Short mmCIF file of C-alpha atoms in Angstrom, two decimals:
data_model
loop_
_atom_site.label_atom_id
_atom_site.label_comp_id
_atom_site.label_asym_id
_atom_site.label_seq_id
_atom_site.Cartn_x
_atom_site.Cartn_y
_atom_site.Cartn_z
CA UNK A 23 -45.51 -61.45 5.44
CA UNK A 24 -44.77 -58.04 4.24
CA UNK A 25 -43.94 -58.57 1.18
CA UNK A 26 -47.36 -61.06 0.36
CA UNK A 27 -49.06 -58.17 1.55
CA UNK A 28 -47.99 -55.04 -1.30
CA UNK A 29 -49.05 -58.37 -3.04
CA UNK A 30 -52.50 -58.55 -1.78
CA UNK A 31 -52.74 -54.52 -2.68
CA UNK A 32 -50.73 -54.08 -5.07
CA UNK A 33 -52.55 -52.59 -8.76
CA UNK A 34 -51.49 -55.18 -11.21
CA UNK A 35 -49.11 -54.87 -13.09
CA UNK A 36 -49.15 -57.15 -15.87
CA UNK A 37 -46.05 -59.51 -15.07
CA UNK A 38 -46.90 -62.53 -12.41
CA UNK A 39 -43.62 -64.30 -10.92
CA UNK A 40 -44.00 -68.26 -10.40
CA UNK A 41 -46.22 -68.44 -7.86
CA UNK A 42 -48.26 -66.15 -7.90
CA UNK A 43 -46.86 -63.10 -6.61
CA UNK A 44 -46.94 -60.22 -8.91
CA UNK A 45 -44.10 -58.15 -10.01
CA UNK A 46 -44.10 -54.90 -8.71
CA UNK A 47 -45.16 -55.76 -5.62
CA UNK A 48 -41.86 -56.12 -4.13
CA UNK A 49 -40.23 -53.30 -4.99
CA UNK A 50 -41.98 -51.77 -2.11
CA UNK A 51 -40.48 -54.84 -0.09
CA UNK A 52 -36.85 -54.23 -1.11
CA UNK A 53 -37.38 -50.96 -0.59
CA UNK A 54 -37.53 -50.80 2.65
CA UNK A 55 -35.15 -52.88 3.24
CA UNK A 56 -32.15 -51.44 1.16
CA UNK A 57 -32.95 -48.30 3.96
CA UNK A 58 -30.55 -50.53 6.06
CA UNK A 59 -27.73 -49.67 4.08
CA UNK A 60 -28.97 -46.10 3.26
CA UNK A 61 -28.42 -44.06 6.09
CA UNK A 62 -27.06 -40.26 5.59
CA UNK A 63 -24.12 -39.45 6.62
CA UNK A 64 -22.31 -43.35 7.33
CA UNK A 65 -25.10 -44.43 10.21
CA UNK A 66 -26.52 -47.35 11.70
CA UNK A 67 -30.02 -49.54 11.16
CA UNK A 68 -30.22 -52.77 11.74
CA UNK A 69 -33.38 -54.15 10.25
CA UNK A 70 -34.21 -57.92 12.17
CA UNK A 71 -36.56 -59.43 9.21
CA UNK A 72 -37.79 -63.10 8.69
CA UNK A 73 -39.03 -65.26 5.81
CA UNK A 74 -40.63 -69.03 5.43
CA UNK A 75 -39.38 -71.03 3.72
CA UNK A 76 -40.43 -75.18 3.58
CA UNK A 77 -44.44 -74.01 3.66
CA UNK A 78 -45.56 -76.00 0.31
CA UNK A 79 -46.29 -72.56 -1.32
CA UNK A 80 -44.16 -71.48 -4.43
CA UNK A 81 -44.94 -68.05 -3.53
CA UNK A 82 -43.46 -67.90 -0.74
CA UNK A 83 -40.14 -69.68 -2.40
CA UNK A 84 -40.21 -66.77 -4.66
CA UNK A 85 -39.64 -64.20 -1.74
CA UNK A 86 -36.90 -66.04 0.75
CA UNK A 87 -34.97 -66.15 -2.71
CA UNK A 88 -35.46 -62.99 -3.62
CA UNK A 89 -33.83 -61.28 -0.28
CA UNK A 90 -31.77 -64.23 0.38
CA UNK A 91 -28.98 -62.53 -0.73
CA UNK A 92 -30.04 -59.13 0.36
CA UNK A 93 -29.28 -59.84 4.43
CA UNK A 94 -25.70 -59.33 5.88
CA UNK A 95 -26.76 -62.25 8.10
CA UNK A 96 -28.68 -65.85 8.58
CA UNK A 97 -29.87 -67.60 11.39
CA UNK A 98 -31.70 -70.96 10.83
CA UNK A 99 -33.43 -72.52 13.87
CA UNK A 100 -34.41 -75.79 13.36
CA UNK A 101 -37.61 -77.16 14.74
CA UNK A 102 -35.50 -80.67 15.09
CA UNK A 103 -34.09 -78.42 18.62
CA UNK A 104 -37.52 -76.75 19.13
CA UNK A 105 -39.72 -80.12 19.64
CA UNK A 106 -36.90 -81.56 22.05
CA UNK A 107 -37.11 -77.13 23.96
CA UNK A 108 -33.75 -76.53 23.81
CA UNK A 109 -34.28 -72.98 23.30
CA UNK A 110 -33.14 -70.52 21.52
CA UNK A 111 -33.29 -73.58 19.33
CA UNK A 112 -30.24 -71.80 16.28
CA UNK A 113 -29.14 -74.60 14.23
CA UNK A 114 -25.55 -73.16 14.09
CA UNK A 115 -24.42 -75.72 11.46
CA UNK A 116 -26.52 -73.36 8.68
CA UNK A 117 -26.15 -69.80 10.69
CA UNK A 118 -23.60 -67.55 9.83
CA UNK A 119 -22.12 -63.91 8.97
CA UNK A 120 -21.65 -62.49 4.71
CA UNK A 121 -19.05 -61.58 4.49
CA UNK A 122 -16.87 -62.46 8.18
CA UNK A 123 -13.39 -62.00 6.76
CA UNK A 124 -13.46 -58.88 7.27
CA UNK A 125 -14.84 -59.20 10.99
CA UNK A 126 -11.58 -61.13 12.16
CA UNK A 127 -8.41 -62.13 11.27
CA UNK A 128 -7.59 -65.48 8.80
CA UNK A 129 -5.93 -67.34 10.87
CA UNK A 130 -9.15 -66.91 13.53
CA UNK A 131 -11.83 -67.96 10.28
CA UNK A 132 -9.43 -71.40 9.87
CA UNK A 133 -10.05 -72.79 13.81
#
């Protein structure tokens, strides 16, 4: 929604990406999410964000693909599990941490 909001107010750059999103509209959201990795004196900043997928909107797909690789972990929710009223409706098979080998031993990863 942040990227969509910037797309609606950003001055037109003349370069429109697939899905109707202006290329400059993604600059500020990318800068915001980049702050999590660029904190002075090695501090830590956690940013939790969501992305709309499987909406049928090409714009949502483009936004998701632009930001997909920027996170340290992905948590996928399951509509099927949610429909059964089981919460939190987490799809554990699709969720995970990137670079988990830095957090644990190789032996633990093989389990």
